[in-house]
Short mmCIF file of C-alpha atoms in Angstrom, two decimals:
data_model
loop_
_atom_site.label_atom_id
_atom_site.label_comp_id
_atom_site.label_asym_id
_atom_site.label_seq_id
_atom_site.Cartn_x
_atom_site.Cartn_y
_atom_site.Cartn_z
CA MET H 1 74.60 35.41 26.89
CA MET H 2 70.94 34.79 27.61
CA LYS H 3 69.37 31.69 26.16
CA SER H 4 66.33 32.23 23.99
CA THR H 5 63.98 30.54 26.49
CA ASP H 6 65.36 32.74 29.27
CA LEU H 7 64.78 35.77 27.13
CA THR H 8 61.19 34.75 26.38
CA HIS H 9 60.65 34.09 30.04
CA HIS H 10 62.19 37.43 30.89
CA ILE H 11 60.02 39.28 28.38
CA SER H 12 56.85 37.57 29.54
CA ARG H 13 57.69 38.24 33.18
CA ARG H 14 58.34 41.87 32.35
CA TYR H 15 55.06 42.00 30.45
CA ASN H 16 53.10 40.52 33.35
CA LYS H 17 54.77 43.04 35.64
CA ASP H 18 53.60 45.85 33.33
CA LEU H 19 50.02 44.57 33.42
CA GLU H 20 50.14 44.13 37.17
CA ASP H 21 51.44 47.69 37.63
CA LEU H 22 48.75 48.99 35.33
CA ARG H 23 46.04 47.20 37.27
CA ASN H 24 47.43 48.52 40.56
CA HIS H 25 47.44 52.08 39.26
CA VAL H 26 43.77 51.75 38.31
CA LEU H 27 42.98 50.46 41.81
CA GLU H 28 44.95 53.35 43.33
CA MET H 29 43.01 55.79 41.16
CA GLY H 30 39.77 54.12 42.27
CA GLY H 31 40.81 54.46 45.92
CA LEU H 32 41.57 58.15 45.45
CA VAL H 33 38.22 58.76 43.74
CA GLU H 34 36.38 56.90 46.54
CA THR H 35 38.09 59.13 49.12
CA GLN H 36 37.21 62.24 47.13
CA LEU H 37 33.58 61.16 46.96
CA ALA H 38 33.40 60.20 50.65
CA ASP H 39 34.90 63.58 51.62
CA ALA H 40 32.54 65.45 49.29
CA ILE H 41 29.54 63.75 50.92
CA THR H 42 30.86 64.52 54.42
CA ALA H 43 31.45 68.14 53.46
CA LEU H 44 27.91 68.38 52.11
CA VAL H 45 26.06 66.82 55.03
CA THR H 46 28.17 68.36 57.80
CA GLY H 47 28.38 71.81 56.16
CA ASP H 48 32.19 71.71 56.11
CA SER H 49 33.16 74.40 53.60
CA GLU H 50 36.90 73.86 53.97
CA LEU H 51 36.66 70.13 53.29
CA GLY H 52 34.45 70.82 50.26
CA LEU H 53 37.01 73.21 48.79
CA ARG H 54 39.84 70.74 49.47
CA VAL H 55 37.99 68.04 47.51
CA ALA H 56 37.48 70.48 44.64
CA HIS H 57 41.14 71.49 44.71
CA ASP H 58 42.41 67.90 44.78
CA ASP H 59 40.61 66.86 41.60
CA TYR H 60 43.83 67.52 39.65
CA LYS H 61 45.29 64.41 41.31
CA VAL H 62 42.53 62.29 39.77
CA ASN H 63 43.15 63.86 36.36
CA ARG H 64 46.86 63.13 36.65
CA TYR H 65 46.13 59.45 37.23
CA GLU H 66 43.92 59.34 34.17
CA VAL H 67 46.55 60.84 31.87
CA ASN H 68 49.32 58.60 33.24
CA ILE H 69 47.29 55.39 33.04
CA ASP H 70 46.20 56.26 29.51
CA GLU H 71 49.85 56.58 28.56
CA GLU H 72 50.68 53.24 30.18
CA CYS H 73 47.85 51.61 28.19
CA SER H 74 49.04 53.11 24.91
CA ARG H 75 52.61 52.03 25.61
CA ILE H 76 51.60 48.45 26.39
CA LEU H 77 49.34 48.29 23.32
CA ALA H 78 52.17 49.60 21.13
CA THR H 79 55.06 47.55 22.51
CA ARG H 80 53.38 44.29 23.54
CA ALA H 81 50.47 43.97 21.11
CA PRO H 82 48.45 42.07 23.71
CA ALA H 83 45.82 39.60 22.54
CA ALA H 84 42.54 38.18 23.83
CA SER H 85 41.96 38.69 27.55
CA ASP H 86 44.95 41.03 28.03
CA LEU H 87 43.65 43.20 25.23
CA ARG H 88 40.20 43.26 26.79
CA LEU H 89 41.77 44.20 30.13
CA ILE H 90 43.43 47.21 28.52
CA VAL H 91 40.34 48.33 26.59
CA ALA H 92 38.31 47.97 29.79
CA ILE H 93 40.89 50.02 31.69
CA ILE H 94 40.86 52.82 29.08
CA LYS H 95 37.09 53.03 29.59
CA THR H 96 37.12 52.55 33.38
CA ILE H 97 39.49 55.45 34.01
CA THR H 98 37.28 57.75 31.89
CA ASP H 99 34.39 56.95 34.22
CA LEU H 100 36.58 57.31 37.32
CA GLU H 101 37.76 60.68 36.10
CA ARG H 102 34.16 61.79 35.65
CA VAL H 103 33.26 60.57 39.13
CA GLY H 104 36.14 62.80 40.24
CA ASP H 105 34.59 65.73 38.36
CA GLU H 106 31.23 65.14 40.04
CA ALA H 107 32.93 64.95 43.46
CA GLU H 108 34.66 68.25 42.64
CA LYS H 109 31.25 69.79 41.84
CA ILE H 110 29.75 68.42 45.08
CA GLY H 111 32.72 69.88 46.97
CA PHE H 112 32.01 73.35 45.55
CA LEU H 113 28.28 73.03 46.24
CA ALA H 114 29.02 71.86 49.80
CA SER H 115 31.13 74.93 50.37
CA LYS H 116 28.33 77.19 49.06
CA LEU H 117 25.68 75.39 51.13
CA ALA H 118 27.81 75.62 54.27
CA GLY H 119 27.16 79.38 54.32
CA MET H 120 23.37 78.98 54.01
CA ASP H 121 20.53 77.88 56.30
CA ARG H 122 20.56 74.19 57.09
CA PRO H 123 17.36 72.13 56.99
CA SER H 124 16.34 70.31 60.16
CA ASP H 125 16.95 66.88 58.60
CA SER H 126 20.60 67.78 57.76
CA TYR H 127 20.17 66.54 54.20
CA ARG H 128 19.37 63.01 55.34
CA GLU H 129 18.04 61.89 51.93
CA VAL H 130 21.05 63.28 50.11
CA LYS H 131 23.33 61.55 52.59
CA ASN H 132 21.54 58.23 51.95
CA LEU H 133 21.87 58.64 48.20
CA GLY H 134 25.53 59.60 48.63
CA ASN H 135 26.29 56.55 50.74
CA HIS H 136 24.45 54.37 48.27
CA VAL H 137 26.46 55.48 45.23
CA LEU H 138 29.68 55.40 47.25
CA ARG H 139 28.95 51.75 48.07
CA MET H 140 28.17 51.11 44.38
CA LEU H 141 31.52 52.61 43.40
CA ARG H 142 33.39 50.54 46.00
CA ASP H 143 31.61 47.37 44.89
CA ALA H 144 32.39 48.17 41.26
CA MET H 145 36.08 48.61 41.99
CA ASP H 146 36.09 45.42 44.12
CA ALA H 147 34.52 43.55 41.21
CA PHE H 148 37.20 45.04 38.96
CA SER H 149 40.05 44.03 41.26
CA ARG H 150 38.77 40.45 41.67
CA LEU H 151 37.48 40.15 38.07
CA ASP H 152 34.24 39.05 39.69
CA VAL H 153 31.37 38.98 37.20
CA ASP H 154 28.73 38.07 39.79
CA ALA H 155 29.71 40.99 41.98
CA ALA H 156 29.62 43.27 38.92
CA LEU H 157 26.18 41.99 37.92
CA ALA H 158 24.92 42.64 41.46
CA VAL H 159 25.78 46.36 41.20
CA VAL H 160 23.95 47.00 37.89
CA PRO H 161 20.36 46.94 39.28
CA GLU H 162 21.44 49.20 42.18
CA ASP H 163 21.64 52.04 39.68
CA GLU H 164 17.90 51.96 39.17
CA ILE H 165 17.36 52.28 42.92
CA ALA H 166 19.78 55.21 43.05
CA ASP H 167 17.83 56.83 40.20
CA GLN H 168 14.61 56.46 42.19
CA GLU H 169 16.25 57.96 45.28
CA TYR H 170 17.40 60.88 43.17
CA GLU H 171 13.93 61.37 41.65
CA ALA H 172 12.40 61.47 45.15
CA ILE H 173 14.91 64.13 46.24
CA ALA H 174 14.31 66.19 43.08
CA ARG H 175 10.54 66.09 43.67
CA GLN H 176 11.01 67.03 47.31
CA CYS H 177 13.22 69.94 46.29
CA ILE H 178 10.53 71.25 43.94
CA THR H 179 7.97 71.05 46.75
CA PHE H 180 10.30 72.97 49.10
CA MET H 181 10.85 75.68 46.52
CA MET H 182 7.14 76.05 45.87
CA GLU H 183 6.38 76.29 49.58
CA ASP H 184 9.15 78.75 50.27
CA PRO H 185 10.42 80.62 47.21
CA ARG H 186 13.11 82.28 49.34
CA SER H 187 14.73 78.84 49.61
CA ILE H 188 15.09 78.47 45.83
CA ASN H 189 18.74 79.48 45.68
CA ARG H 190 19.74 77.07 48.42
CA VAL H 191 17.53 74.21 47.27
CA MET H 192 18.81 74.45 43.69
CA ASN H 193 22.30 73.73 45.04
CA VAL H 194 20.93 70.65 46.82
CA THR H 195 19.30 69.54 43.56
CA TRP H 196 22.61 69.87 41.69
CA ALA H 197 24.43 67.88 44.36
CA ALA H 198 21.81 65.11 44.21
CA ARG H 199 22.07 65.09 40.43
CA ALA H 200 25.86 64.71 40.64
CA LEU H 201 25.41 61.75 43.00
CA GLU H 202 22.92 60.15 40.63
CA ARG H 203 25.45 60.39 37.80
CA ILE H 204 28.09 58.74 39.95
CA GLY H 205 25.74 55.75 40.19
CA ASP H 206 25.72 55.65 36.36
CA HIS H 207 29.51 55.62 36.26
CA ALA H 208 29.70 52.80 38.84
CA LYS H 209 27.32 50.81 36.67
CA ASN H 210 29.43 51.51 33.58
CA ILE H 211 32.54 50.18 35.35
CA CYS H 212 30.69 46.97 36.22
CA GLU H 213 29.73 46.54 32.58
CA TYR H 214 33.39 46.83 31.59
CA VAL H 215 34.28 44.15 34.17
CA ILE H 216 31.75 41.80 32.57
CA TYR H 217 33.14 42.59 29.10
CA MET H 218 36.67 42.06 30.34
CA VAL H 219 35.97 38.64 31.85
CA GLN H 220 33.36 37.26 29.48
CA GLY H 221 34.35 39.05 26.29
CA ARG H 222 30.81 40.18 25.63
CA ASP H 223 29.53 43.69 25.63
CA VAL H 224 26.52 43.95 27.93
CA ARG H 225 26.09 47.70 27.72
CA HIS H 226 22.69 48.84 26.51
CA THR H 227 21.44 45.23 26.55
CA LEU H 228 21.16 45.30 30.35
CA LYS H 229 19.62 48.75 30.07
CA ALA H 230 17.31 47.49 27.31
CA ASN H 231 16.13 44.51 29.34
CA LYS H 232 15.35 46.83 32.17
CA SER H 233 13.35 49.34 30.19
CA GLY H 234 11.86 46.88 27.77
CA THR H 235 13.21 48.68 24.70
CA SER H 236 13.59 46.32 21.79
CA GLY H 237 15.94 46.31 18.86
CA VAL H 238 19.02 47.34 20.81
CA GLU H 239 20.87 44.12 20.15
CA ALA H 240 20.08 43.96 16.45
CA PRO H 241 23.18 44.15 14.28
CA LYS H 242 23.85 47.37 12.48
CA MET N 1 50.16 30.95 -5.80
CA MET N 2 50.44 34.48 -4.47
CA LYS N 3 53.89 35.98 -4.23
CA SER N 4 54.95 37.16 -0.80
CA THR N 5 55.00 40.83 -1.83
CA ASP N 6 51.49 40.47 -3.25
CA LEU N 7 50.37 38.95 0.00
CA THR N 8 51.89 41.77 2.04
CA HIS N 9 50.32 44.27 -0.28
CA HIS N 10 47.00 42.47 0.00
CA ILE N 11 47.15 42.42 3.81
CA SER N 12 48.10 46.07 4.06
CA ARG N 13 45.34 47.04 1.63
CA ARG N 14 42.86 45.06 3.66
CA TYR N 15 44.15 46.70 6.83
CA ASN N 16 43.79 50.17 5.39
CA LYS N 17 40.28 49.28 4.28
CA ASP N 18 39.46 48.21 7.86
CA LEU N 19 40.73 51.51 9.24
CA GLU N 20 38.88 53.46 6.57
CA ASP N 21 35.63 51.60 7.35
CA LEU N 22 36.15 52.21 11.05
CA ARG N 23 36.67 55.92 10.48
CA ASN N 24 33.56 56.09 8.30
CA HIS N 25 31.46 54.38 10.94
CA VAL N 26 32.56 56.95 13.51
CA LEU N 27 31.60 59.75 11.09
CA GLU N 28 28.23 58.08 10.46
CA MET N 29 27.68 57.82 14.21
CA GLY N 30 28.63 61.50 14.56
CA GLY N 31 26.14 62.40 11.83
CA LEU N 32 23.37 60.48 13.57
CA VAL N 33 24.14 62.13 16.92
CA GLU N 34 24.14 65.58 15.28
CA THR N 35 20.70 64.87 13.79
CA GLN N 36 19.42 63.64 17.15
CA LEU N 37 20.66 66.80 18.83
CA ALA N 38 19.29 69.11 16.14
CA ASP N 39 15.88 67.41 16.37
CA ALA N 40 15.91 67.57 20.17
CA ILE N 41 16.56 71.32 20.04
CA THR N 42 13.81 71.82 17.46
CA ALA N 43 11.38 69.77 19.56
CA LEU N 44 12.25 71.88 22.59
CA VAL N 45 11.95 75.32 21.06
CA THR N 46 8.92 74.59 18.85
CA GLY N 47 7.07 72.57 21.51
CA ASP N 48 6.90 69.48 19.27
CA SER N 49 6.12 66.62 21.64
CA GLU N 50 6.07 63.95 18.96
CA LEU N 51 9.49 64.90 17.62
CA GLY N 52 10.86 64.94 21.18
CA LEU N 53 9.60 61.42 21.83
CA ARG N 54 10.99 60.21 18.50
CA VAL N 55 14.45 61.49 19.42
CA ALA N 56 14.19 59.71 22.78
CA HIS N 57 13.08 56.49 21.11
CA ASP N 58 15.83 56.57 18.48
CA ASP N 59 18.66 56.70 21.00
CA TYR N 60 19.05 52.93 20.68
CA LYS N 61 20.47 53.52 17.18
CA VAL N 62 23.29 55.58 18.68
CA ASN N 63 23.97 52.87 21.27
CA ARG N 64 24.12 50.24 18.54
CA TYR N 65 26.80 52.22 16.72
CA GLU N 66 28.84 52.46 19.90
CA VAL N 67 28.78 48.72 20.57
CA ASN N 68 29.59 47.85 16.94
CA ILE N 69 32.44 50.34 16.62
CA ASP N 70 33.88 49.16 19.92
CA GLU N 71 33.91 45.62 18.53
CA GLU N 72 35.58 46.79 15.34
CA CYS N 73 38.29 48.52 17.40
CA SER N 74 38.91 45.44 19.53
CA ARG N 75 39.09 43.24 16.44
CA ILE N 76 41.60 45.51 14.72
CA LEU N 77 43.70 45.80 17.88
CA ALA N 78 43.73 42.02 18.27
CA THR N 79 44.35 41.00 14.67
CA ARG N 80 46.51 43.85 13.33
CA ALA N 81 48.41 45.05 16.39
CA PRO N 82 48.57 48.57 14.97
CA ALA N 83 51.45 50.84 15.98
CA ALA N 84 52.08 54.55 16.38
CA SER N 85 49.53 56.76 14.64
CA ASP N 86 47.13 53.91 13.79
CA LEU N 87 47.12 52.87 17.41
CA ARG N 88 46.44 56.45 18.48
CA LEU N 89 43.60 56.60 15.96
CA ILE N 90 41.97 53.55 17.53
CA VAL N 91 42.44 54.72 21.12
CA ALA N 92 41.01 58.11 20.12
CA ILE N 93 38.04 56.39 18.47
CA ILE N 94 37.32 54.26 21.55
CA LYS N 95 37.13 57.50 23.54
CA THR N 96 35.30 59.54 20.91
CA ILE N 97 32.42 57.12 20.61
CA THR N 98 31.97 57.12 24.40
CA ASP N 99 31.47 60.88 24.22
CA LEU N 100 29.20 60.60 21.17
CA GLU N 101 27.08 58.01 22.98
CA ARG N 102 26.73 60.38 25.94
CA VAL N 103 25.74 63.23 23.66
CA GLY N 104 23.08 60.83 22.40
CA ASP N 105 21.94 60.25 26.00
CA GLU N 106 21.69 63.99 26.59
CA ALA N 107 19.71 64.42 23.35
CA GLU N 108 17.38 61.63 24.55
CA LYS N 109 16.87 63.52 27.83
CA ILE N 110 16.20 66.78 25.98
CA GLY N 111 13.69 64.93 23.78
CA PHE N 112 11.76 63.75 26.87
CA LEU N 113 11.91 67.21 28.45
CA ALA N 114 10.71 68.78 25.17
CA SER N 115 7.74 66.46 25.15
CA LYS N 116 6.90 67.38 28.77
CA LEU N 117 7.34 71.11 28.11
CA ALA N 118 5.15 70.93 24.99
CA GLY N 119 2.14 70.37 27.26
CA MET N 120 2.93 73.38 29.46
CA ASP N 121 2.69 77.17 29.13
CA ARG N 122 5.22 78.66 26.75
CA PRO N 123 7.18 81.79 27.64
CA SER N 124 6.87 84.79 25.31
CA ASP N 125 10.49 84.49 24.19
CA SER N 126 9.99 80.86 23.02
CA TYR N 127 13.08 79.74 24.88
CA ARG N 128 15.34 82.01 22.82
CA GLU N 129 18.33 81.69 25.16
CA VAL N 130 18.03 77.90 25.26
CA LYS N 131 17.84 77.84 21.48
CA ASN N 132 21.01 79.93 21.24
CA LEU N 133 22.85 77.63 23.62
CA GLY N 134 21.55 74.61 21.69
CA ASN N 135 22.73 75.98 18.37
CA HIS N 136 26.07 76.85 19.89
CA VAL N 137 26.80 73.35 21.19
CA LEU N 138 25.44 71.80 17.98
CA ARG N 139 27.96 73.90 16.03
CA MET N 140 30.69 72.82 18.48
CA LEU N 141 29.80 69.18 17.91
CA ARG N 142 29.83 69.61 14.12
CA ASP N 143 33.15 71.42 14.23
CA ALA N 144 34.57 68.69 16.49
CA MET N 145 33.50 65.95 14.09
CA ASP N 146 34.83 67.97 11.12
CA ALA N 147 38.16 68.31 12.90
CA PHE N 148 38.08 64.56 13.52
CA SER N 149 37.32 63.74 9.89
CA ARG N 150 40.06 66.03 8.54
CA LEU N 151 42.51 65.32 11.40
CA ASP N 152 42.70 69.09 11.72
CA VAL N 153 44.44 70.16 14.93
CA ASP N 154 43.86 73.88 14.37
CA ALA N 155 40.13 73.34 13.91
CA ALA N 156 40.09 71.18 17.06
CA LEU N 157 41.99 73.82 19.04
CA ALA N 158 39.48 76.45 17.89
CA VAL N 159 36.57 74.53 19.45
CA VAL N 160 38.13 74.13 22.92
CA PRO N 161 37.63 77.75 24.13
CA GLU N 162 34.04 77.70 22.83
CA ASP N 163 33.18 75.41 25.73
CA GLU N 164 33.84 78.18 28.20
CA ILE N 165 31.42 80.45 26.32
CA ALA N 166 28.79 77.69 26.32
CA ASP N 167 29.30 77.33 30.09
CA GLN N 168 28.68 81.06 30.52
CA GLU N 169 25.53 80.88 28.39
CA TYR N 170 24.32 78.01 30.54
CA GLU N 171 25.08 79.89 33.78
CA ALA N 172 23.08 82.87 32.52
CA ILE N 173 20.09 80.63 31.73
CA ALA N 174 20.32 78.89 35.12
CA ARG N 175 20.35 82.27 36.90
CA GLN N 176 17.43 83.47 34.82
CA CYS N 177 15.49 80.29 35.66
CA ILE N 178 16.02 80.88 39.38
CA THR N 179 14.73 84.45 38.99
CA PHE N 180 11.63 83.20 37.14
CA MET N 181 10.91 80.62 39.82
CA MET N 182 11.28 83.20 42.60
CA GLU N 183 8.99 85.63 40.84
CA ASP N 184 6.36 83.01 40.03
CA PRO N 185 6.56 79.87 42.16
CA ARG N 186 3.78 78.30 40.10
CA SER N 187 6.27 78.15 37.23
CA ILE N 188 8.77 76.03 39.21
CA ASN N 189 7.76 72.71 37.69
CA ARG N 190 8.04 74.00 34.15
CA VAL N 191 11.17 76.06 34.69
CA MET N 192 12.98 73.13 36.33
CA ASN N 193 12.50 71.22 33.06
CA VAL N 194 14.03 74.14 31.17
CA THR N 195 16.96 74.12 33.60
CA TRP N 196 17.53 70.39 33.02
CA ALA N 197 17.45 70.88 29.26
CA ALA N 198 19.97 73.73 29.47
CA ARG N 199 22.19 71.60 31.68
CA ALA N 200 22.07 68.76 29.14
CA LEU N 201 23.12 71.20 26.40
CA GLU N 202 25.98 72.48 28.53
CA ARG N 203 27.26 68.91 28.97
CA ILE N 204 27.13 68.37 25.22
CA GLY N 205 29.58 71.27 24.92
CA ASP N 206 31.91 69.37 27.29
CA HIS N 207 31.71 66.26 25.11
CA ALA N 208 32.46 68.26 21.94
CA LYS N 209 35.51 69.67 23.67
CA ASN N 210 36.60 66.17 24.74
CA ILE N 211 36.40 64.96 21.14
CA CYS N 212 38.62 67.85 20.03
CA GLU N 213 41.17 66.90 22.65
CA TYR N 214 41.23 63.34 21.28
CA VAL N 215 41.82 64.74 17.77
CA ILE N 216 44.84 66.66 19.05
CA TYR N 217 46.13 63.53 20.83
CA MET N 218 45.57 61.47 17.70
CA VAL N 219 47.50 63.82 15.42
CA GLN N 220 50.21 65.11 17.72
CA GLY N 221 50.55 62.15 20.05
CA ARG N 222 50.29 64.35 23.12
CA ASP N 223 47.57 64.32 25.68
CA VAL N 224 46.23 67.85 26.15
CA ARG N 225 43.35 66.98 28.43
CA HIS N 226 43.41 68.74 31.77
CA THR N 227 46.38 70.85 30.64
CA LEU N 228 44.13 73.01 28.46
CA LYS N 229 41.64 73.09 31.32
CA ALA N 230 44.46 73.89 33.72
CA ASN N 231 45.73 76.78 31.62
CA LYS N 232 42.23 78.17 31.59
CA SER N 233 41.60 77.95 35.30
CA GLY N 234 45.16 78.63 36.34
CA THR N 235 45.44 75.42 38.36
CA SER N 236 49.00 74.31 38.74
CA GLY N 237 50.55 70.91 39.14
CA VAL N 238 48.36 69.14 36.62
CA GLU N 239 51.17 68.28 34.28
CA ALA N 240 53.57 67.07 36.95
CA PRO N 241 54.41 63.39 36.65
CA LYS N 242 52.76 61.01 39.06
#
């Protein structure tokens, strides 16, 4: 028969194994989403219709991860009743995978748009600005997931201001697109697709920022959402209690 | 001294009160978001710049609800270790308020766009199609929050297919916008703002659908996300285990 201390040890080892598995599944999901995004960007800037459609088709794999990890979280919450930092880890994971799933949705959209754009005229700059924005948000996503895996608050904090730069890059592209359309109304159909793709990339930057905010919450136990945004935009009253 | 049964009774009454408060705060947040959305739509279709800016300014109130409710959820998870249906309620709330907060963000965007559009030419139809889409997604959001408040799976299931109709309404507006821009390139600046507003409304439909899926999960304990979507689009393999 097992001694009580052995049993406790066994349970706690099993519990740590559950948390470790959970964390690894989130990192796997993050890796898959990064690949989807990288492929979507390649499809867009190289005009590879087939690759774009493959990204769109493979989004179900991302969704599957989300549903499975959600179940793991619910099971651990129900059977282990985790406290303090473990609880924050699980709440942060529930939120992180929602953002990862939405990055997957945006990559799916970009894949479809890439496949449409592949059949249209290509501009002489081969979508250089869009490529830059894409690489920027891809780097943000990678850095966010690195910060998550190392529970690194400083790394997470470093990503947050990047989102504002990505927003500016997006705004520049959107303005440029409007100018193109005005100069050559026949390009409107094509250029609208470029605008949608840039918009999707901009939103991916938002999601990367969200993930970093969950990392900070997870490690420090304080919720920095909206306060970071508020500091940036100078809005007051956001931190006031309800 | 309190008897043990009294104490248990006291604790469970206190616990139920906590859950009841939590639920009420989510409904209050939903009510605020509905008002924000309704005002944003009014600002857009009546060209009321001031109202649009007020909606944009008031978004911080929505954010404050999200942060506070998140804290309530974490506190209840940590101190009460809820099981089964209570646990599902809390997980569903953590997800629901994320979607409500994003509806708030979209309403904020629409408010800004309304204020920009108020200073521009108005089309003869006073944005009738956009108004219809706006009213449609507002109704979806109300129905979603009603389903949440009554834990009504049938009502939640009834909202899900509405999202596809909202998507079609949005697609029609987007196509119409492209036609307008081609016919009159001087309208591009204005019409792009209309397109962005319609896109924001379309995304609100997505969020309303998400909330309904959480209601179904909460009541039935099964995760219907992506499977409902999969049935619709005929994608296979979504339900397969990882």
